[in-house]
Amino acid sequence: MTMEISKLDQILDHGFDTVIDVRSPAEYAEDHVPGAINLPVLDNEERARVGTIYKQQSPFFARKIGAALVFRNASDHIAGPLAHHDGGWQPLVYCWRGGQRSGSFAWMLAQIGWRSDMIKGGYKTYRRLVTERLYDASLGLRLIQLGGYTGTAKTALLQHLARRGVQMLDLEGLARHRGSLLGGIPGGQPSQKAFETALVVALRGMDPTQPVLVEAESSKIGNLIVPPSVWAAMKEAPWIEVSAPIAARARYLAEAYDDILSDGDALRDKLRHLVAYRGAAVVDHWFKLIESGDRLALTAALAEQHYDPAYAKSMRAMTPDIIARFETPGLSDPDLELLADRIAERFHGASFI
């Protein structure tokens, strides 16, 4: 059986017991259908070997070698991770383009008696639908950007607001990056494709009649590009802006960036590139603060001498429509709870757009 897909929701709401990605671990790691497990019928080395034989020797010989490897690996999967399934189990299988890898595995599962199916066109079909959603169509949602100077706990505030029923889109969370020069997170970022998969999952189910709050970002978050439909909606969106005293922001940054502040050498390497923008004297001062271990003084200096000027310059260039401003005396969790109450009251009490 072959499942023809024309809409993204057909894959996301597939109804099968298990979705099996039979591509190589490297292909799976780059991106995969949400919730799919990886049972490769060719591992990374085997796939490369068969591809080389196909190009350099003979397509027939490559298919013969590949078939032997596929059925051997499929046998291991059936005797191993799939052994516990009963006769009513329904798997959905896919590979890169719905070809021999998924076809062979789905056929073997069907011969056992399982009601297996495969995605016509494989991962390429899924990826085309993701691209259509994020690149070719309008977003179809009304966004409101949450702005404010660096260190005003905007990302944490989004989570507080979500618990109060405010629709929100956490781009930094999906991108695994805090959206600034020092914003890298241990473990690194996902691939662009995996980021976009996470994004379409986050977007589905959102109520288009209600606004969606998103943190103000540039068109890139770390190394990842915000897809065109989201970026176009962000550029047109009105803003709400939060502000807090520099002392509170410095304390928050010192906690939020503990990982990078704890690695003085890596921190200096990142800041060294700012000599061209802030001058040697300013950067040398930061280095002295790193050496002294005075994190509060360092985060305050970085905010006032780098992040705040950059934010002010960006605001002058964009001139966003700021429809509401919220001040908070502190950024502790109780402070953010109170701030979230005030913002949520505005969201639920009147239309922002």
mmCIF file of C-alpha atoms in Angstrom:
data_model
loop_
_atom_site.group_PDB
_atom_site.id
_atom_site.type_symbol
_atom_site.label_atom_id
_atom_site.label_comp_id
_atom_site.label_asym_id
_atom_site.label_seq_id
_atom_site.Cartn_x
_atom_site.Cartn_y
_atom_site.Cartn_z
ATOM 1 C CA MET A 1 0.000 0.000 0.000
ATOM 2 C CA THR A 2 1.201 3.501 -0.806
ATOM 3 C CA MET A 3 -0.074 6.574 1.038
ATOM 4 C CA GLU A 4 -0.405 9.625 -1.204
ATOM 5 C CA ILE A 5 0.117 12.895 0.630
ATOM 6 C CA SER A 6 -1.056 16.271 -0.633
ATOM 7 C CA LYS A 7 -1.420 18.159 2.665
ATOM 8 C CA LEU A 8 0.939 18.466 5.600
ATOM 9 C CA ASP A 9 -1.742 17.495 8.114
ATOM 10 C CA GLN A 10 -2.088 14.110 6.410
ATOM 11 C CA ILE A 11 1.408 13.259 7.647
ATOM 12 C CA LEU A 12 1.140 15.007 10.994
ATOM 13 C CA ASP A 13 -2.223 13.306 11.678
ATOM 14 C CA HIS A 14 -1.332 10.017 9.985
ATOM 15 C CA GLY A 15 -3.168 7.638 12.355
ATOM 16 C CA PHE A 16 -0.573 4.855 12.125
ATOM 17 C CA ASP A 17 0.860 3.151 15.205
ATOM 18 C CA THR A 18 4.477 3.864 14.283
ATOM 19 C CA VAL A 19 6.225 5.930 11.633
ATOM 20 C CA ILE A 20 9.514 4.344 10.557
ATOM 21 C CA ASP A 21 12.268 6.297 8.820
ATOM 22 C CA VAL A 22 14.481 3.726 7.107
ATOM 23 C CA ARG A 23 17.019 6.250 5.858
ATOM 24 C CA SER A 24 20.556 6.349 7.187
ATOM 25 C CA PRO A 25 21.222 7.790 10.662
ATOM 26 C CA ALA A 26 22.813 10.888 9.089
ATOM 27 C CA GLU A 27 19.732 11.575 6.965
ATOM 28 C CA TYR A 28 17.468 11.045 9.959
ATOM 29 C CA ALA A 29 19.578 13.326 12.170
ATOM 30 C CA GLU A 30 19.306 16.194 9.691
ATOM 31 C CA ASP A 31 15.501 16.043 9.745
ATOM 32 C CA HIS A 32 12.637 13.587 9.847
ATOM 33 C CA VAL A 33 8.872 13.356 10.044
ATOM 34 C CA PRO A 34 7.801 14.316 13.580
ATOM 35 C CA GLY A 35 7.626 11.296 15.855
ATOM 36 C CA ALA A 36 9.337 8.929 13.409
ATOM 37 C CA ILE A 37 11.770 6.336 14.717
ATOM 38 C CA ASN A 38 14.929 5.492 12.792
ATOM 39 C CA LEU A 39 15.413 1.900 11.671
ATOM 40 C CA PRO A 40 17.948 2.298 8.867
ATOM 41 C CA VAL A 41 18.068 -0.405 6.241
ATOM 42 C CA LEU A 42 21.427 1.039 5.155
ATOM 43 C CA ASP A 43 23.678 2.750 7.665
ATOM 44 C CA ASN A 44 25.824 5.762 6.755
ATOM 45 C CA GLU A 45 28.771 3.717 5.512
ATOM 46 C CA GLU A 46 26.639 1.190 3.653
ATOM 47 C CA ARG A 47 24.675 3.908 1.880
ATOM 48 C CA ALA A 48 27.895 5.614 0.783
ATOM 49 C CA ARG A 49 29.341 2.290 -0.400
ATOM 50 C CA VAL A 50 26.269 1.385 -2.477
ATOM 51 C CA GLY A 51 26.188 4.887 -3.974
ATOM 52 C CA THR A 52 29.826 4.641 -4.992
ATOM 53 C CA ILE A 53 29.274 1.240 -6.615
ATOM 54 C CA TYR A 54 26.240 2.614 -8.470
ATOM 55 C CA LYS A 55 28.226 5.509 -9.947
ATOM 56 C CA GLN A 56 31.599 3.898 -10.514
ATOM 57 C CA GLN A 57 30.835 0.255 -11.327
ATOM 58 C CA SER A 58 27.305 -0.861 -12.141
ATOM 59 C CA PRO A 59 23.745 0.100 -11.150
ATOM 60 C CA PHE A 60 22.802 -3.589 -11.264
ATOM 61 C CA PHE A 61 25.689 -4.594 -9.001
ATOM 62 C CA ALA A 62 24.826 -1.744 -6.622
ATOM 63 C CA ARG A 63 21.188 -2.884 -6.406
ATOM 64 C CA LYS A 64 22.266 -6.463 -5.747
ATOM 65 C CA ILE A 65 24.669 -5.463 -2.970
ATOM 66 C CA GLY A 66 22.135 -2.981 -1.611
ATOM 67 C CA ALA A 67 19.339 -5.573 -1.538
ATOM 68 C CA ALA A 68 21.475 -7.965 0.479
ATOM 69 C CA LEU A 69 22.307 -5.255 2.983
ATOM 70 C CA VAL A 70 18.715 -3.988 3.184
ATOM 71 C CA PHE A 71 17.206 -7.402 3.893
ATOM 72 C CA ARG A 72 19.908 -8.295 6.392
ATOM 73 C CA ASN A 73 19.379 -5.055 8.315
ATOM 74 C CA ALA A 74 15.591 -5.338 8.048
ATOM 75 C CA SER A 75 15.808 -8.831 9.514
ATOM 76 C CA ASP A 76 17.732 -7.453 12.484
ATOM 77 C CA HIS A 77 15.065 -4.805 13.062
ATOM 78 C CA ILE A 78 12.249 -7.362 12.917
ATOM 79 C CA ALA A 79 14.001 -9.678 15.335
ATOM 80 C CA GLY A 80 14.999 -6.762 17.571
ATOM 81 C CA PRO A 81 13.078 -3.500 18.136
ATOM 82 C CA LEU A 82 9.942 -4.677 16.274
ATOM 83 C CA ALA A 83 9.700 -8.152 17.779
ATOM 84 C CA HIS A 84 7.152 -7.191 20.434
ATOM 85 C CA HIS A 85 4.422 -5.964 18.058
ATOM 86 C CA ASP A 86 1.307 -8.100 17.640
ATOM 87 C CA GLY A 87 -0.562 -8.794 14.438
ATOM 88 C CA GLY A 88 -2.651 -5.623 14.572
ATOM 89 C CA TRP A 89 0.314 -3.253 14.453
ATOM 90 C CA GLN A 90 0.151 -0.680 11.624
ATOM 91 C CA PRO A 91 3.454 0.933 10.605
ATOM 92 C CA LEU A 92 4.015 3.729 8.099
ATOM 93 C CA VAL A 93 7.399 3.537 6.369
ATOM 94 C CA TYR A 94 9.335 6.090 4.364
ATOM 95 C CA CYS A 95 12.787 6.647 2.890
ATOM 96 C CA TRP A 96 14.260 9.495 0.852
ATOM 97 C CA ARG A 97 11.872 9.356 -2.106
ATOM 98 C CA GLY A 98 9.675 6.340 -1.527
ATOM 99 C CA GLY A 99 11.924 3.994 -3.473
ATOM 100 C CA GLN A 100 13.630 0.710 -2.874
ATOM 101 C CA ARG A 101 14.609 1.178 0.748
ATOM 102 C CA SER A 102 11.116 1.859 2.068
ATOM 103 C CA GLY A 103 9.467 -0.362 -0.524
ATOM 104 C CA SER A 104 11.573 -3.373 0.452
ATOM 105 C CA PHE A 105 11.051 -2.864 4.176
ATOM 106 C CA ALA A 106 7.307 -2.225 3.874
ATOM 107 C CA TRP A 107 6.963 -5.336 1.701
ATOM 108 C CA MET A 108 8.778 -7.473 4.268
ATOM 109 C CA LEU A 109 6.572 -6.166 7.080
ATOM 110 C CA ALA A 110 3.458 -6.899 5.009
ATOM 111 C CA GLN A 111 4.614 -10.457 4.345
ATOM 112 C CA ILE A 112 4.708 -11.038 8.091
ATOM 113 C CA GLY A 113 1.078 -9.904 8.335
ATOM 114 C CA TRP A 114 1.453 -6.359 9.588
ATOM 115 C CA ARG A 115 -0.647 -3.736 7.816
ATOM 116 C CA SER A 116 2.253 -1.643 6.608
ATOM 117 C CA ASP A 117 2.055 1.340 4.316
ATOM 118 C CA MET A 118 4.632 3.645 2.773
ATOM 119 C CA ILE A 119 4.653 7.347 1.929
ATOM 120 C CA LYS A 120 4.604 7.968 -1.802
ATOM 121 C CA GLY A 121 7.561 10.197 -2.582
ATOM 122 C CA GLY A 122 9.049 9.566 0.860
ATOM 123 C CA TYR A 123 10.733 12.314 2.853
ATOM 124 C CA LYS A 124 10.900 14.502 -0.275
ATOM 125 C CA THR A 125 7.099 14.704 -0.297
ATOM 126 C CA TYR A 126 7.053 15.714 3.368
ATOM 127 C CA ARG A 127 9.806 18.270 2.863
ATOM 128 C CA ARG A 128 8.003 19.797 -0.134
ATOM 129 C CA LEU A 129 4.903 20.342 1.992
ATOM 130 C CA VAL A 130 6.955 21.948 4.792
ATOM 131 C CA THR A 131 8.532 24.274 2.231
ATOM 132 C CA GLU A 132 5.132 25.211 0.827
ATOM 133 C CA ARG A 133 3.904 26.057 4.339
ATOM 134 C CA LEU A 134 6.872 28.209 5.320
ATOM 135 C CA TYR A 135 8.170 29.592 2.021
ATOM 136 C CA ASP A 136 5.370 29.713 -0.513
ATOM 137 C CA ALA A 137 2.248 30.635 1.468
ATOM 138 C CA SER A 138 1.372 33.448 3.842
ATOM 139 C CA LEU A 139 1.569 32.567 7.516
ATOM 140 C CA GLY A 140 -2.152 33.099 8.105
ATOM 141 C CA LEU A 141 -1.608 34.243 11.700
ATOM 142 C CA ARG A 142 -1.582 37.686 13.320
ATOM 143 C CA LEU A 143 1.698 38.175 15.137
ATOM 144 C CA ILE A 144 2.619 40.622 17.864
ATOM 145 C CA GLN A 145 6.308 41.067 18.556
ATOM 146 C CA LEU A 146 7.605 41.187 22.113
ATOM 147 C CA GLY A 147 10.459 43.677 22.168
ATOM 148 C CA GLY A 148 12.779 45.121 24.742
ATOM 149 C CA TYR A 149 16.455 45.536 25.539
ATOM 150 C CA THR A 150 18.623 42.442 25.929
ATOM 151 C CA GLY A 151 18.223 40.975 29.400
ATOM 152 C CA THR A 152 14.546 41.809 29.890
ATOM 153 C CA ALA A 153 13.704 38.080 30.128
ATOM 154 C CA LYS A 154 11.540 38.058 27.026
ATOM 155 C CA THR A 155 11.961 34.342 26.359
ATOM 156 C CA ALA A 156 11.083 33.417 29.939
ATOM 157 C CA LEU A 157 8.144 35.810 29.784
ATOM 158 C CA LEU A 158 6.754 33.956 26.767
ATOM 159 C CA GLN A 159 6.524 30.795 28.853
ATOM 160 C CA HIS A 160 4.720 32.629 31.654
ATOM 161 C CA LEU A 161 2.263 34.041 29.140
ATOM 162 C CA ALA A 162 1.646 30.655 27.517
ATOM 163 C CA ARG A 163 0.505 29.353 30.893
ATOM 164 C CA ARG A 164 -2.020 32.190 30.926
ATOM 165 C CA GLY A 165 -3.560 31.165 27.629
ATOM 166 C CA VAL A 166 -1.662 33.569 25.375
ATOM 167 C CA GLN A 167 -0.718 32.020 22.046
ATOM 168 C CA MET A 168 3.025 32.313 21.618
ATOM 169 C CA LEU A 169 5.756 31.150 19.262
ATOM 170 C CA ASP A 170 9.149 30.548 20.894
ATOM 171 C CA LEU A 171 11.533 30.868 17.953
ATOM 172 C CA GLU A 172 14.634 30.864 20.141
ATOM 173 C CA GLY A 173 13.533 27.666 21.833
ATOM 174 C CA LEU A 174 12.932 25.987 18.486
ATOM 175 C CA ALA A 175 16.263 27.269 17.157
ATOM 176 C CA ARG A 176 18.122 26.319 20.352
ATOM 177 C CA HIS A 177 19.804 29.704 20.503
ATOM 178 C CA ARG A 178 19.337 32.787 22.643
ATOM 179 C CA GLY A 179 19.443 35.071 19.650
ATOM 180 C CA SER A 180 22.509 37.168 20.380
ATOM 181 C CA LEU A 181 26.276 37.180 20.024
ATOM 182 C CA LEU A 182 26.568 35.107 23.200
ATOM 183 C CA GLY A 183 23.404 33.159 22.517
ATOM 184 C CA GLY A 184 24.791 29.718 21.718
ATOM 185 C CA ILE A 185 23.425 26.811 23.774
ATOM 186 C CA PRO A 186 25.394 23.662 24.645
ATOM 187 C CA GLY A 187 24.609 20.953 22.119
ATOM 188 C CA GLY A 188 24.351 23.379 19.235
ATOM 189 C CA GLN A 189 21.496 24.232 16.911
ATOM 190 C CA PRO A 190 19.376 21.868 14.829
ATOM 191 C CA SER A 191 19.720 21.822 11.073
ATOM 192 C CA GLN A 192 17.704 24.367 9.106
ATOM 193 C CA LYS A 193 15.350 21.584 7.994
ATOM 194 C CA ALA A 194 14.854 20.281 11.536
ATOM 195 C CA PHE A 195 14.184 23.830 12.733
ATOM 196 C CA GLU A 196 11.507 24.187 10.084
ATOM 197 C CA THR A 197 9.938 20.874 11.052
ATOM 198 C CA ALA A 198 9.760 22.027 14.671
ATOM 199 C CA LEU A 199 8.265 25.298 13.445
ATOM 200 C CA VAL A 200 5.431 23.736 11.433
ATOM 201 C CA VAL A 201 4.583 21.533 14.417
ATOM 202 C CA ALA A 202 4.472 24.603 16.679
ATOM 203 C CA LEU A 203 2.276 26.510 14.219
ATOM 204 C CA ARG A 204 -0.324 23.814 13.645
ATOM 205 C CA GLY A 205 -3.364 24.108 15.812
ATOM 206 C CA MET A 206 -2.904 27.808 16.495
ATOM 207 C CA ASP A 207 -6.128 29.800 16.403
ATOM 208 C CA PRO A 208 -5.934 32.272 13.488
ATOM 209 C CA THR A 209 -8.588 34.453 15.142
ATOM 210 C CA GLN A 210 -6.274 35.157 18.085
ATOM 211 C CA PRO A 211 -2.915 36.985 18.005
ATOM 212 C CA VAL A 212 0.331 35.089 18.473
ATOM 213 C CA LEU A 213 3.093 36.626 20.564
ATOM 214 C CA VAL A 214 6.632 36.150 19.255
ATOM 215 C CA GLU A 215 9.892 37.545 20.573
ATOM 216 C CA ALA A 216 11.394 40.245 18.383
ATOM 217 C CA GLU A 217 14.251 38.747 16.385
ATOM 218 C CA SER A 218 16.399 39.445 13.382
ATOM 219 C CA SER A 219 15.923 37.346 10.256
ATOM 220 C CA LYS A 220 18.540 34.912 11.589
ATOM 221 C CA ILE A 221 18.708 33.187 14.966
ATOM 222 C CA GLY A 222 22.265 32.025 15.333
ATOM 223 C CA ASN A 223 22.972 30.200 12.068
ATOM 224 C CA LEU A 224 19.321 29.544 11.241
ATOM 225 C CA ILE A 225 17.134 31.609 8.927
ATOM 226 C CA VAL A 226 13.604 32.546 9.958
ATOM 227 C CA PRO A 227 11.502 31.245 7.023
ATOM 228 C CA PRO A 228 9.934 33.862 4.746
ATOM 229 C CA SER A 229 6.294 33.452 5.782
ATOM 230 C CA VAL A 230 7.156 33.934 9.463
ATOM 231 C CA TRP A 231 9.568 36.777 8.782
ATOM 232 C CA ALA A 232 7.067 38.618 6.563
ATOM 233 C CA ALA A 233 4.424 38.392 9.304
ATOM 234 C CA MET A 234 6.940 39.589 11.909
ATOM 235 C CA LYS A 235 7.883 42.640 9.852
ATOM 236 C CA GLU A 236 4.245 43.675 9.628
ATOM 237 C CA ALA A 237 3.440 42.954 13.272
ATOM 238 C CA PRO A 238 2.892 45.617 15.934
ATOM 239 C CA TRP A 239 5.050 45.503 19.062
ATOM 240 C CA ILE A 240 4.669 45.462 22.789
ATOM 241 C CA GLU A 241 7.813 46.453 24.638
ATOM 242 C CA VAL A 242 9.045 45.534 28.112
ATOM 243 C CA SER A 243 11.652 47.443 30.098
ATOM 244 C CA ALA A 244 13.555 46.913 33.357
ATOM 245 C CA PRO A 245 16.365 48.707 35.230
ATOM 246 C CA ILE A 246 19.907 47.921 34.139
ATOM 247 C CA ALA A 247 20.745 46.364 37.518
ATOM 248 C CA ALA A 248 17.888 43.876 37.170
ATOM 249 C CA ARG A 249 18.890 43.088 33.600
ATOM 250 C CA ALA A 250 22.510 42.513 34.602
ATOM 251 C CA ARG A 251 21.435 40.060 37.291
ATOM 252 C CA TYR A 252 19.198 38.226 34.868
ATOM 253 C CA LEU A 253 21.907 38.028 32.195
ATOM 254 C CA ALA A 254 24.448 36.768 34.714
ATOM 255 C CA GLU A 255 22.138 33.836 35.479
ATOM 256 C CA ALA A 256 20.816 33.202 31.977
ATOM 257 C CA TYR A 257 24.303 33.219 30.421
ATOM 258 C CA ASP A 258 26.048 31.295 33.188
ATOM 259 C CA ASP A 259 27.361 28.699 30.731
ATOM 260 C CA ILE A 260 29.210 31.156 28.487
ATOM 261 C CA LEU A 261 30.283 33.392 31.370
ATOM 262 C CA SER A 262 31.894 30.358 32.987
ATOM 263 C CA ASP A 263 34.198 29.837 30.004
ATOM 264 C CA GLY A 264 36.439 32.883 29.955
ATOM 265 C CA ASP A 265 38.483 31.844 26.915
ATOM 266 C CA ALA A 266 35.417 31.196 24.750
ATOM 267 C CA LEU A 267 33.848 34.438 25.947
ATOM 268 C CA ARG A 268 36.926 36.448 25.038
ATOM 269 C CA ASP A 269 37.007 34.825 21.599
ATOM 270 C CA LYS A 270 33.429 35.922 20.952
ATOM 271 C CA LEU A 271 33.897 39.451 22.257
ATOM 272 C CA ARG A 272 37.180 40.022 20.436
ATOM 273 C CA HIS A 273 35.283 40.417 17.167
ATOM 274 C CA LEU A 274 33.541 43.500 18.556
ATOM 275 C CA VAL A 275 36.714 45.608 18.596
ATOM 276 C CA ALA A 276 35.787 46.883 15.122
ATOM 277 C CA TYR A 277 32.398 48.081 16.425
ATOM 278 C CA ARG A 278 33.009 49.149 20.032
ATOM 279 C CA GLY A 279 36.716 49.966 20.031
ATOM 280 C CA ALA A 280 39.720 48.338 21.675
ATOM 281 C CA ALA A 281 39.397 50.280 24.945
ATOM 282 C CA VAL A 282 35.844 49.082 25.549
ATOM 283 C CA VAL A 283 36.640 45.457 24.732
ATOM 284 C CA ASP A 284 39.786 45.561 26.886
ATOM 285 C CA HIS A 285 37.607 46.759 29.766
ATOM 286 C CA TRP A 286 35.327 43.770 29.256
ATOM 287 C CA PHE A 287 38.348 41.473 29.314
ATOM 288 C CA LYS A 288 39.445 42.932 32.648
ATOM 289 C CA LEU A 289 35.991 42.280 34.071
ATOM 290 C CA ILE A 290 36.169 38.694 32.824
ATOM 291 C CA GLU A 291 39.552 38.308 34.504
ATOM 292 C CA SER A 292 38.258 39.739 37.772
ATOM 293 C CA GLY A 293 35.216 37.467 37.755
ATOM 294 C CA ASP A 294 32.803 40.369 38.292
ATOM 295 C CA ARG A 295 29.874 39.002 36.318
ATOM 296 C CA LEU A 296 27.366 41.677 37.264
ATOM 297 C CA ALA A 297 29.703 44.457 36.195
ATOM 298 C CA LEU A 298 30.463 42.568 32.977
ATOM 299 C CA THR A 299 26.841 41.919 32.019
ATOM 300 C CA ALA A 300 25.913 45.526 32.837
ATOM 301 C CA ALA A 301 28.803 46.781 30.690
ATOM 302 C CA LEU A 302 27.899 44.484 27.799
ATOM 303 C CA ALA A 303 24.303 45.653 27.951
ATOM 304 C CA GLU A 304 25.053 49.365 28.156
ATOM 305 C CA GLN A 305 28.016 49.439 25.768
ATOM 306 C CA HIS A 306 27.014 46.880 23.152
ATOM 307 C CA TYR A 307 23.495 45.470 23.284
ATOM 308 C CA ASP A 308 21.639 48.683 24.133
ATOM 309 C CA PRO A 309 23.246 50.777 21.353
ATOM 310 C CA ALA A 310 22.581 47.980 18.880
ATOM 311 C CA TYR A 311 18.938 47.754 19.950
ATOM 312 C CA ALA A 312 18.481 51.536 19.764
ATOM 313 C CA LYS A 313 19.986 51.617 16.276
ATOM 314 C CA SER A 314 17.697 48.811 15.159
ATOM 315 C CA MET A 315 14.648 50.576 16.550
ATOM 316 C CA ARG A 316 15.528 53.775 14.694
ATOM 317 C CA ALA A 317 15.805 51.822 11.463
ATOM 318 C CA MET A 318 12.585 49.832 11.908
ATOM 319 C CA THR A 319 10.374 52.370 13.706
ATOM 320 C CA PRO A 320 7.947 49.627 14.818
ATOM 321 C CA ASP A 321 4.380 50.359 15.826
ATOM 322 C CA ILE A 322 4.609 49.982 19.610
ATOM 323 C CA ILE A 323 1.051 49.546 20.861
ATOM 324 C CA ALA A 324 1.824 48.946 24.545
ATOM 325 C CA ARG A 325 4.749 49.343 26.952
ATOM 326 C CA PHE A 326 5.223 47.462 30.205
ATOM 327 C CA GLU A 327 7.766 48.264 32.906
ATOM 328 C CA THR A 328 8.920 45.929 35.653
ATOM 329 C CA PRO A 329 11.173 46.811 38.611
ATOM 330 C CA GLY A 330 12.768 43.359 38.623
ATOM 331 C CA LEU A 331 13.106 40.151 36.644
ATOM 332 C CA SER A 332 12.882 37.493 39.331
ATOM 333 C CA ASP A 333 10.262 34.794 38.864
ATOM 334 C CA PRO A 334 7.681 36.615 41.054
ATOM 335 C CA ASP A 335 8.351 39.807 39.061
ATOM 336 C CA LEU A 336 7.759 37.955 35.797
ATOM 337 C CA GLU A 337 4.578 36.411 37.154
ATOM 338 C CA LEU A 338 3.187 39.862 37.900
ATOM 339 C CA LEU A 339 4.333 41.208 34.549
ATOM 340 C CA ALA A 340 2.750 38.259 32.739
ATOM 341 C CA ASP A 341 -0.525 38.899 34.558
ATOM 342 C CA ARG A 342 -0.580 42.476 33.304
ATOM 343 C CA ILE A 343 0.259 41.569 29.708
ATOM 344 C CA ALA A 344 -2.192 38.641 29.644
ATOM 345 C CA GLU A 345 -4.949 40.894 30.959
ATOM 346 C CA ARG A 346 -4.426 43.184 27.971
ATOM 347 C CA PHE A 347 -4.392 40.236 25.581
ATOM 348 C CA HIS A 348 -7.589 38.752 26.926
ATOM 349 C CA GLY A 349 -9.364 42.011 27.605
ATOM 350 C CA ALA A 350 -8.994 43.816 24.288
ATOM 351 C CA SER A 351 -7.777 43.249 20.770
ATOM 352 C CA PHE A 352 -4.229 44.388 20.077
ATOM 353 C CA ILE A 353 -4.770 44.413 16.349
#
